[in-house]
Amino acid sequence: MTSNDSLDQLALVLASRKGGDPESSYTARLLHKGPDAFLKKIGEEATELVMACKDAQHGGHTAELKAKIVAETADLWFHSMVALSYYGLGPQDVVAELDKRVGTSGLEEKAARKAQARESQSE
Amino acid sequence: MTSNDSLDQLALVLASRKGGDPESSYTARLLHKGPDAFLKKIGEEATELVMACKDAQHGGHTAELKAKIVAETADLWFHSMVALSYYGLGPQDVVAELDKRVGTSGLEEKAARKAQARESQSE
Amino acid sequence: MTSNDSLDQLALVLASRKGGDPESSYTARLLHKGPDAFLKKIGEEATELVMACKDAQHGGHTAELKAKIVAETADLWFHSMVALSYYGLGPQDVVAELDKRVGTSGLEEKAARKAQARESQSE
Amino acid sequence: MTSNDSLDQLALVLASRKGGDPESSYTARLLHKGPDAFLKKIGEEATELVMACKDAQHGGHTAELKAKIVAETADLWFHSMVALSYYGLGPQDVVAELDKRVGTSGLEEKAARKAQARESQSE
């Protein structure tokens, strides 16, 4: 099974939980509670990913610390996929967006232009 | 090209920028500056995703507001992939972790156990 | 000048910038751009405070690392005061809320009840 | 009692909980668990403040929505004061830092110079 299949399968499972009994699963409960429940988790998991990376920065790139980074990224991606699912979106939309940015002229150029546009907006 | 190919291709591009001239690309610059540069972006992009979802919650699930959610998720995943790359990891590690949680007994159960363990740790 | 005077004076300065020329000051620019501009900074500065604390955790509680924590907290409080100002609120409202939680029976009990209520809401 | 007194009193309460029985209070428990416990809360509360402000932006500046903003800011300041306490710092350090930035030439100029320095560092 490819990574793509995995993300798509996960998206299907998430979609199947919409409108389901909140008592039946963690995902059904998040979707039932609505945006604040899963958005709060996105903020929390992003912070936990940052902390895990700082631990690896200072503690050495050990297998254990790297596994923590993977686990926190999985938590972050999982909860952002719950958000996507809530709004009728899926990982394929995100991947298509990333694809557009890679394009022919290289990812970094597109990403840089976007980032610079944002920076100048925020000044 | 499948979505899987896209994420893996993006990971290859990111990996190729490690040690590159910081002036040559946005990614090379982030990797050269080190963790604080891309970790700060993870916190910022997570917040922007939360804001985009709140706009869709209140403003209706229009195509424009949904496109914003996709763009912000792409920003968040992009910068978390830069972090993964910095520590010698990739999206396939995250997908494998998500796969493990889906497993045979269903994703929600695994995710719920993890979430409950975390909740009780944090009390 | 007491600390109280300082926070109140800062709040007065922030309030005076509402509706001012966006070119005239950083605060006027943030308030003119509206919520997304300063909310994004709150997410970013919170992340930077987390990073500064992780550096102190791993690098020792040196004067330099502690000064970084103070500077990041100041950034976070400053931008949350900009948010308060935008909505016609001020630091005295926050302090009054903290006061209520301290109350007669002790801060921890009130904070704990709130925290536990939130935890159980989020399960 | 001035706002300053309130913040200082809160800081004294927090300081008195260092090394205390983790079962005795929420604060003692956070300090006992160490940085990850309260840093995670800073990320979470910052996200909740952002969400409360977005609700007020879209839902009108009602008393209820403004009270939510105040409550979330109090949560954020409370947990950042726990962090300060852990590192032997207090609100007076943050207020002194904010004071320095106000100085004689006006807060915005100092804040703008800092912000611009940060922006250019992050480009």
Coordinates of C-alpha atoms in Angstrom, one line a residue:
Chain A
M1 CA 0.0 0.0 0.0
T2 CA 1.4 3.4 -0.9
S3 CA 1.5 6.4 1.3
N4 CA -1.2 7.9 -0.9
D5 CA -3.5 5.0 -0.3
S6 CA -2.9 5.3 3.4
L7 CA -3.9 9.0 3.5
D8 CA -6.9 8.4 1.3
Q9 CA -8.0 5.4 3.4
L10 CA -7.6 7.6 6.6
A11 CA -9.7 10.3 4.9
L12 CA -12.4 7.8 4.0
V13 CA -12.5 6.6 7.7
L14 CA -12.8 10.2 8.8
A15 CA -15.5 11.0 6.3
S16 CA -17.5 7.9 7.5
R17 CA -17.5 9.3 11.0
K18 CA -19.4 12.5 10.1
G19 CA -22.8 12.4 11.7
G20 CA -21.9 9.3 13.6
D21 CA -22.6 8.6 17.2
P22 CA -20.3 10.9 19.3
E23 CA -19.9 8.0 21.8
S24 CA -18.7 5.6 19.1
S25 CA -15.3 7.1 18.3
Y26 CA -12.8 9.9 19.1
T27 CA -13.2 11.2 15.5
A28 CA -17.0 11.2 15.6
R29 CA -16.8 13.1 18.9
L30 CA -14.5 15.8 17.5
L31 CA -16.6 16.2 14.4
H32 CA -19.8 16.3 16.5
K33 CA -18.4 19.0 18.8
G34 CA -17.5 21.1 15.9
P35 CA -14.6 23.4 14.9
D36 CA -13.4 24.6 18.3
A37 CA -12.8 21.0 19.4
F38 CA -10.4 20.0 16.6
L39 CA -8.9 23.5 16.0
K40 CA -7.8 23.6 19.6
K41 CA -6.1 20.3 19.0
I42 CA -4.3 21.7 16.0
G43 CA -2.8 24.5 18.1
E44 CA -1.9 22.0 20.8
E45 CA -0.3 19.4 18.5
A46 CA 1.7 22.1 16.6
T47 CA 3.1 23.2 19.9
E48 CA 3.9 19.6 20.9
L49 CA 5.7 19.1 17.5
V50 CA 7.8 22.2 18.2
M51 CA 8.7 20.9 21.7
A52 CA 9.7 17.5 20.3
C53 CA 11.9 19.2 17.7
K54 CA 13.6 21.3 20.4
D55 CA 14.2 18.2 22.4
A56 CA 15.9 16.6 19.4
Q57 CA 17.9 19.8 18.7
H58 CA 19.3 19.8 22.2
G59 CA 19.3 16.1 23.0
G60 CA 20.8 14.6 19.9
H61 CA 19.0 13.0 17.0
T62 CA 18.4 9.7 18.8
A63 CA 15.9 7.2 17.5
E64 CA 13.6 7.9 20.5
L65 CA 13.6 11.6 20.0
K66 CA 13.0 11.2 16.2
A67 CA 10.1 8.8 16.9
K68 CA 8.6 11.5 19.1
I69 CA 8.8 14.0 16.2
V70 CA 7.1 11.5 13.9
A71 CA 4.3 10.8 16.5
E72 CA 3.7 14.5 17.0
T73 CA 3.6 15.2 13.2
A74 CA 1.1 12.3 12.9
D75 CA -1.0 13.9 15.6
L76 CA -0.9 17.2 13.8
W77 CA -1.7 15.8 10.4
F78 CA -4.4 13.6 11.8
H79 CA -6.2 16.6 13.4
S80 CA -5.7 18.8 10.3
M81 CA -7.3 15.9 8.3
V82 CA -10.3 16.0 10.7
A83 CA -10.6 19.7 9.9
L84 CA -10.4 19.0 6.2
S85 CA -13.0 16.3 6.5
Y86 CA -15.3 18.7 8.4
Y87 CA -15.3 21.1 5.5
G88 CA -15.7 18.4 2.9
L89 CA -12.0 18.5 1.9
G90 CA -9.3 15.9 1.9
P91 CA -5.6 15.2 1.8
Q92 CA -5.7 15.1 -2.0
D93 CA -6.6 18.8 -2.1
V94 CA -3.6 19.6 0.0
V95 CA -1.3 17.4 -2.1
A96 CA -2.6 19.1 -5.3
E97 CA -1.8 22.5 -3.8
L98 CA 1.7 21.4 -2.9
D99 CA 2.0 20.0 -6.4
K100 CA 1.0 23.3 -8.0
R101 CA 3.8 25.0 -6.0
V102 CA 6.4 22.5 -7.1
G103 CA 5.4 22.9 -10.7
T104 CA 8.0 23.4 -13.4
S105 CA 10.0 26.2 -11.9
G106 CA 10.8 24.5 -8.6
L107 CA 9.0 24.4 -5.3
E108 CA 11.3 26.8 -3.5
E109 CA 10.6 29.6 -5.9
K110 CA 6.9 29.3 -5.5
A111 CA 7.1 28.8 -1.8
A112 CA 9.4 31.8 -1.5
R113 CA 7.2 34.1 -3.5
K114 CA 4.2 33.1 -1.3
A115 CA 6.2 33.5 1.8
Q116 CA 7.6 36.9 0.8
A117 CA 4.1 38.1 -0.2
R118 CA 2.9 37.1 3.3
E119 CA 5.9 38.8 5.0
S120 CA 5.3 42.0 3.2
Q121 CA 1.6 41.8 3.9
S122 CA 2.4 41.4 7.6
E123 CA 4.8 44.3 7.8
Chain B
M1 CA 1.5 11.1 -10.7
T2 CA -0.2 9.9 -7.5
S3 CA -0.4 12.0 -4.4
N4 CA 2.1 9.7 -2.8
D5 CA 4.6 10.4 -5.6
S6 CA 3.9 14.1 -4.9
L7 CA 4.7 14.0 -1.2
D8 CA 7.7 11.8 -1.8
Q9 CA 8.9 14.1 -4.6
L10 CA 8.5 17.1 -2.4
A11 CA 10.5 15.3 0.3
L12 CA 13.3 14.6 -2.2
V13 CA 13.4 18.3 -3.2
L14 CA 13.6 19.3 0.5
A15 CA 16.3 16.8 1.2
S16 CA 18.3 18.1 -1.8
R17 CA 18.3 21.6 -0.2
K18 CA 20.1 20.5 2.9
G19 CA 23.5 22.2 3.0
G20 CA 22.7 24.2 -0.1
D21 CA 23.3 27.9 -0.6
P22 CA 20.9 29.8 1.7
E23 CA 20.5 32.4 -1.0
S24 CA 19.4 29.9 -3.5
S25 CA 16.0 29.0 -2.2
Y26 CA 13.5 29.5 0.6
T27 CA 13.9 25.9 1.8
A28 CA 17.7 26.1 1.8
R29 CA 17.4 29.3 3.9
L30 CA 15.1 27.7 6.4
L31 CA 17.3 24.6 6.8
H32 CA 20.4 26.7 7.0
K33 CA 19.0 28.9 9.8
G34 CA 18.1 25.9 11.8
P35 CA 15.1 24.8 13.9
D36 CA 13.9 28.1 15.3
A37 CA 13.3 29.4 11.8
F38 CA 11.0 26.6 10.6
L39 CA 9.5 25.8 14.0
K40 CA 8.3 29.4 14.3
K41 CA 6.6 28.9 10.9
I42 CA 4.8 25.8 12.2
G43 CA 3.3 27.8 15.0
E44 CA 2.3 30.6 12.7
E45 CA 0.9 28.4 10.0
A46 CA -1.1 26.3 12.5
T47 CA -2.6 29.6 13.7
E48 CA -3.4 30.7 10.2
L49 CA -5.2 27.3 9.5
V50 CA -7.3 27.8 12.7
M51 CA -8.2 31.3 11.5
A52 CA -9.1 30.1 8.0
C53 CA -11.4 27.4 9.5
K54 CA -13.1 30.0 11.8
D55 CA -13.7 32.2 8.7
A56 CA -15.4 29.2 7.0
Q57 CA -17.4 28.4 10.1
H58 CA -18.8 31.8 10.2
G59 CA -18.8 32.8 6.6
G60 CA -20.2 29.7 5.0
H61 CA -18.3 26.9 3.3
T62 CA -17.7 28.9 0.1
A63 CA -15.2 27.8 -2.5
E64 CA -13.0 30.7 -1.7
L65 CA -13.0 30.0 2.1
K66 CA -12.4 26.3 1.5
A67 CA -9.5 27.2 -0.9
K68 CA -8.0 29.2 2.0
I69 CA -8.2 26.2 4.3
V70 CA -6.4 24.1 1.7
A71 CA -3.7 26.7 1.2
E72 CA -3.0 27.0 4.9
T73 CA -2.9 23.3 5.4
A74 CA -0.4 23.1 2.6
D75 CA 1.7 25.7 4.3
L76 CA 1.5 23.8 7.6
W77 CA 2.4 20.4 6.0
F78 CA 5.1 22.0 3.9
H79 CA 6.8 23.5 7.0
S80 CA 6.4 20.3 9.0
M81 CA 8.0 18.4 6.1
V82 CA 10.9 20.9 6.3
A83 CA 11.2 19.9 10.0
L84 CA 11.1 16.2 9.1
S85 CA 13.7 16.7 6.5
Y86 CA 16.0 18.5 8.9
Y87 CA 15.9 15.5 11.3
G88 CA 16.4 13.0 8.5
L89 CA 12.7 12.0 8.4
G90 CA 10.1 12.1 5.8
P91 CA 6.3 11.9 5.1
Q92 CA 6.5 8.1 4.7
D93 CA 7.4 7.9 8.4
V94 CA 4.3 9.9 9.3
V95 CA 2.1 7.9 7.0
A96 CA 3.5 4.7 8.5
E97 CA 2.6 6.0 12.0
L98 CA -0.9 6.9 10.9
D99 CA -1.2 3.4 9.3
K100 CA -0.2 1.8 12.6
R101 CA -3.0 3.7 14.3
V102 CA -5.6 2.6 11.8
G103 CA -4.6 -1.0 12.1
T104 CA -7.2 -3.7 12.3
S105 CA -9.3 -2.4 15.2
G106 CA -10.0 0.9 13.6
L107 CA -8.3 4.3 13.7
E108 CA -10.6 5.9 16.2
E109 CA -10.0 3.4 18.9
K110 CA -6.2 3.8 18.6
A111 CA -6.4 7.6 18.4
A112 CA -8.8 7.7 21.3
R113 CA -6.5 5.6 23.5
K114 CA -3.6 7.8 22.6
A115 CA -5.6 10.9 23.2
Q116 CA -7.0 9.7 26.5
A117 CA -3.5 8.7 27.7
R118 CA -2.3 12.2 26.8
E119 CA -5.2 13.8 28.6
S120 CA -4.6 11.9 31.7
Q121 CA -0.9 12.7 31.6
S122 CA -1.8 16.3 31.3
E123 CA -4.2 16.5 34.2
Chain C
M1 CA 5.9 54.4 38.2
T2 CA 4.4 51.1 39.3
S3 CA 3.9 48.1 37.0
N4 CA 0.2 48.8 37.0
D5 CA 0.8 52.2 35.7
S6 CA 3.0 50.7 33.0
L7 CA 0.4 48.3 31.7
D8 CA -2.3 50.9 31.9
Q9 CA -0.1 53.5 30.1
L10 CA 0.7 50.9 27.4
A11 CA -3.0 50.3 27.0
L12 CA -3.6 54.0 26.6
V13 CA -1.0 54.3 23.9
L14 CA -2.5 51.3 22.1
A15 CA -6.0 52.8 22.3
S16 CA -4.7 56.1 21.0
R17 CA -3.5 54.3 17.8
K18 CA -7.0 53.0 16.8
G19 CA -8.0 54.7 13.6
G20 CA -4.6 56.3 13.3
D21 CA -2.5 56.5 10.1
P22 CA -1.3 52.9 9.4
E23 CA 2.0 54.4 8.2
S24 CA 2.6 56.2 11.5
S25 CA 3.3 53.2 13.8
Y26 CA 3.5 49.4 14.0
T27 CA 0.5 49.3 16.4
A28 CA -1.6 51.5 14.1
R29 CA -0.7 49.2 11.2
L30 CA -1.7 46.1 13.1
L31 CA -5.0 47.6 14.2
H32 CA -5.8 48.9 10.8
K33 CA -5.2 45.5 9.1
G34 CA -7.6 43.9 11.5
P35 CA -7.7 40.7 13.5
D36 CA -5.8 38.3 11.3
A37 CA -2.7 40.5 11.5
F38 CA -2.4 40.5 15.3
L39 CA -3.9 37.1 15.9
K40 CA -1.2 35.5 13.7
K41 CA 1.4 37.3 15.8
I42 CA -0.2 35.8 19.0
G43 CA 0.3 32.3 17.6
E44 CA 3.8 33.1 16.5
E45 CA 4.9 34.8 19.7
A46 CA 3.4 31.9 21.8
T47 CA 5.5 29.5 19.8
E48 CA 8.6 31.6 20.3
L49 CA 8.0 31.7 24.0
V50 CA 7.7 27.9 24.0
M51 CA 11.0 27.7 22.1
A52 CA 12.8 30.1 24.5
C53 CA 11.6 28.0 27.5
K54 CA 12.8 24.8 25.8
D55 CA 16.2 26.4 25.2
A56 CA 16.4 27.4 28.9
Q57 CA 15.3 23.8 29.9
H58 CA 18.1 22.3 28.0
G59 CA 20.7 25.0 28.1
G60 CA 20.6 26.0 31.8
H61 CA 18.9 28.9 33.4
T62 CA 21.5 31.4 32.3
A63 CA 20.8 35.2 32.4
E64 CA 20.8 35.3 28.6
L65 CA 18.3 32.5 28.2
K66 CA 16.1 33.9 30.9
A67 CA 16.2 37.4 29.2
K68 CA 15.0 35.7 26.0
I69 CA 12.0 34.2 28.0
V70 CA 11.1 37.7 29.3
A71 CA 11.4 39.3 25.8
E72 CA 9.2 36.6 24.3
T73 CA 6.6 36.9 27.0
A74 CA 6.6 40.7 26.5
D75 CA 6.0 40.2 22.8
L76 CA 3.1 37.8 23.6
W77 CA 1.6 40.1 26.1
F78 CA 2.0 43.1 23.9
H79 CA 0.2 41.5 21.0
S80 CA -2.6 40.2 23.2
M81 CA -3.0 43.7 24.5
V82 CA -3.3 44.9 20.9
A83 CA -6.1 42.3 20.5
L84 CA -7.7 43.5 23.8
S85 CA -7.5 47.1 22.5
Y86 CA -9.1 46.2 19.2
Y87 CA -12.2 44.8 21.0
G88 CA -12.4 47.8 23.5
L89 CA -10.9 45.8 26.3
G90 CA -7.7 46.3 28.4
P91 CA -5.3 44.7 30.8
Q92 CA -7.5 45.7 33.8
D93 CA -10.2 43.3 32.5
V94 CA -7.7 40.4 32.4
V95 CA -6.3 41.3 35.8
A96 CA -9.9 41.5 37.2
E97 CA -10.6 38.0 35.8
L98 CA -7.4 36.6 37.4
D99 CA -8.4 38.3 40.6
K100 CA -11.8 36.6 40.6
R101 CA -10.0 33.2 40.2
V102 CA -7.7 33.9 43.1
G103 CA -10.6 34.9 45.3
T104 CA -10.9 33.7 48.8
S105 CA -10.6 30.0 48.3
G106 CA -7.3 30.2 46.5
L107 CA -6.3 30.5 42.9
E108 CA -5.4 26.9 42.3
E109 CA -8.8 25.6 43.2
K110 CA -10.5 27.9 40.8
A111 CA -8.0 27.4 38.1
A112 CA -8.2 23.6 38.7
R113 CA -12.0 23.6 38.4
K114 CA -11.8 25.6 35.2
A115 CA -9.1 23.4 33.8
Q116 CA -10.9 20.2 34.7
A117 CA -14.1 21.5 33.2
R118 CA -12.2 22.2 30.0
E119 CA -10.5 18.8 30.0
S120 CA -13.8 17.0 30.3
Q121 CA -15.3 19.2 27.6
S122 CA -12.5 18.3 25.3
E123 CA -12.7 14.5 25.8
Chain D
M1 CA -5.8 46.9 45.1
T2 CA -4.1 47.9 41.8
S3 CA -3.6 45.6 38.8
N4 CA 0.0 45.5 39.7
D5 CA -0.7 44.3 43.2
S6 CA -2.9 41.6 41.7
L7 CA -0.3 40.3 39.3
D8 CA 2.3 40.4 42.0
Q9 CA 0.0 38.6 44.4
L10 CA -0.7 35.9 41.8
A11 CA 3.1 35.6 41.2
L12 CA 3.6 35.1 44.9
V13 CA 1.0 32.3 45.0
L14 CA 2.6 30.6 42.0
A15 CA 6.1 30.9 43.6
S16 CA 4.7 29.3 46.8
R17 CA 3.6 26.3 44.8
K18 CA 7.1 25.4 43.6
G19 CA 8.1 22.1 45.1
G20 CA 4.7 21.7 46.7
D21 CA 2.6 18.5 46.7
P22 CA 1.5 17.9 43.0
E23 CA -1.8 16.6 44.4
S24 CA -2.5 19.8 46.3
S25 CA -3.1 22.2 43.4
Y26 CA -3.3 22.6 39.7
T27 CA -0.3 25.0 39.7
A28 CA 1.8 22.7 41.9
R29 CA 1.0 19.8 39.4
L30 CA 2.0 21.9 36.4
L31 CA 5.3 23.0 38.0
H32 CA 6.0 19.4 39.2
K33 CA 5.5 17.9 35.7
G34 CA 7.9 20.4 34.2
P35 CA 8.1 22.6 31.1
D36 CA 6.2 20.4 28.6
A37 CA 3.0 20.5 30.8
F38 CA 2.7 24.2 30.9
L39 CA 4.3 25.0 27.5
K40 CA 1.7 22.8 25.9
K41 CA -1.0 24.9 27.7
I42 CA 0.5 28.1 26.4
G43 CA 0.1 26.9 22.8
E44 CA -3.4 25.7 23.5
E45 CA -4.5 28.9 25.3
A46 CA -3.0 31.1 22.6
T47 CA -5.1 29.1 20.0
E48 CA -8.2 29.5 22.1
L49 CA -7.7 33.3 22.4
V50 CA -7.4 33.4 18.6
M51 CA -10.6 31.4 18.2
A52 CA -12.4 33.7 20.7
C53 CA -11.3 36.8 18.8
K54 CA -12.5 35.3 15.5
D55 CA -15.9 34.6 17.1
A56 CA -16.1 38.2 18.1
Q57 CA -15.0 39.4 14.7
H58 CA -17.8 37.5 13.0
G59 CA -20.4 37.5 15.7
G60 CA -20.3 41.1 16.8
H61 CA -18.6 42.6 19.8
T62 CA -21.2 41.3 22.3
A63 CA -20.6 41.3 26.0
E64 CA -20.6 37.5 26.0
L65 CA -18.0 37.2 23.2
K66 CA -15.8 39.9 24.8
A67 CA -16.0 38.1 28.1
K68 CA -14.7 35.0 26.3
I69 CA -11.7 37.0 25.0
V70 CA -11.0 38.2 28.5
A71 CA -11.2 34.7 29.9
E72 CA -8.9 33.2 27.3
T73 CA -6.4 36.0 27.7
A74 CA -6.4 35.4 31.5
D75 CA -5.8 31.7 30.8
L76 CA -2.9 32.6 28.5
W77 CA -1.3 35.1 30.9
F78 CA -1.8 32.7 33.8
H79 CA 0.1 29.9 32.1
S80 CA 2.8 32.2 30.9
M81 CA 3.2 33.3 34.5
V82 CA 3.5 29.7 35.5
A83 CA 6.4 29.5 33.0
L84 CA 8.0 32.7 34.3
S85 CA 7.7 31.3 37.9
Y86 CA 9.3 28.0 36.9
Y87 CA 12.4 29.9 35.6
G88 CA 12.5 32.2 38.6
L89 CA 11.0 35.2 36.8
G90 CA 7.9 37.2 37.3
P91 CA 5.4 39.6 35.7
Q92 CA 7.5 42.6 36.9
D93 CA 10.3 41.4 34.6
V94 CA 7.8 41.4 31.6
V95 CA 6.4 44.8 32.6
A96 CA 9.9 46.3 32.9
E97 CA 10.7 45.0 29.4
L98 CA 7.5 46.5 28.0
D99 CA 8.4 49.8 29.8
K100 CA 11.8 49.9 28.2
R101 CA 10.1 49.6 24.8
V102 CA 7.8 52.5 25.5
G103 CA 10.7 54.7 26.6
T104 CA 10.9 58.2 25.5
S105 CA 10.5 57.9 21.8
G106 CA 7.2 56.0 22.0
L107 CA 6.3 52.4 22.2
E108 CA 5.5 51.9 18.5
E109 CA 8.9 52.9 17.3
K110 CA 10.7 50.5 19.6
A111 CA 8.2 47.7 18.9
A112 CA 8.4 48.4 15.2
R113 CA 12.2 48.2 15.2
K114 CA 12.1 44.9 17.1
A115 CA 9.4 43.5 14.8
Q116 CA 11.3 44.6 11.7
A117 CA 14.5 43.1 13.0
R118 CA 12.7 39.9 13.6
E119 CA 11.0 40.0 10.1
S120 CA 14.3 40.5 8.4
Q121 CA 15.9 37.7 10.5
S122 CA 13.1 35.4 9.4
E123 CA 13.3 36.1 5.7

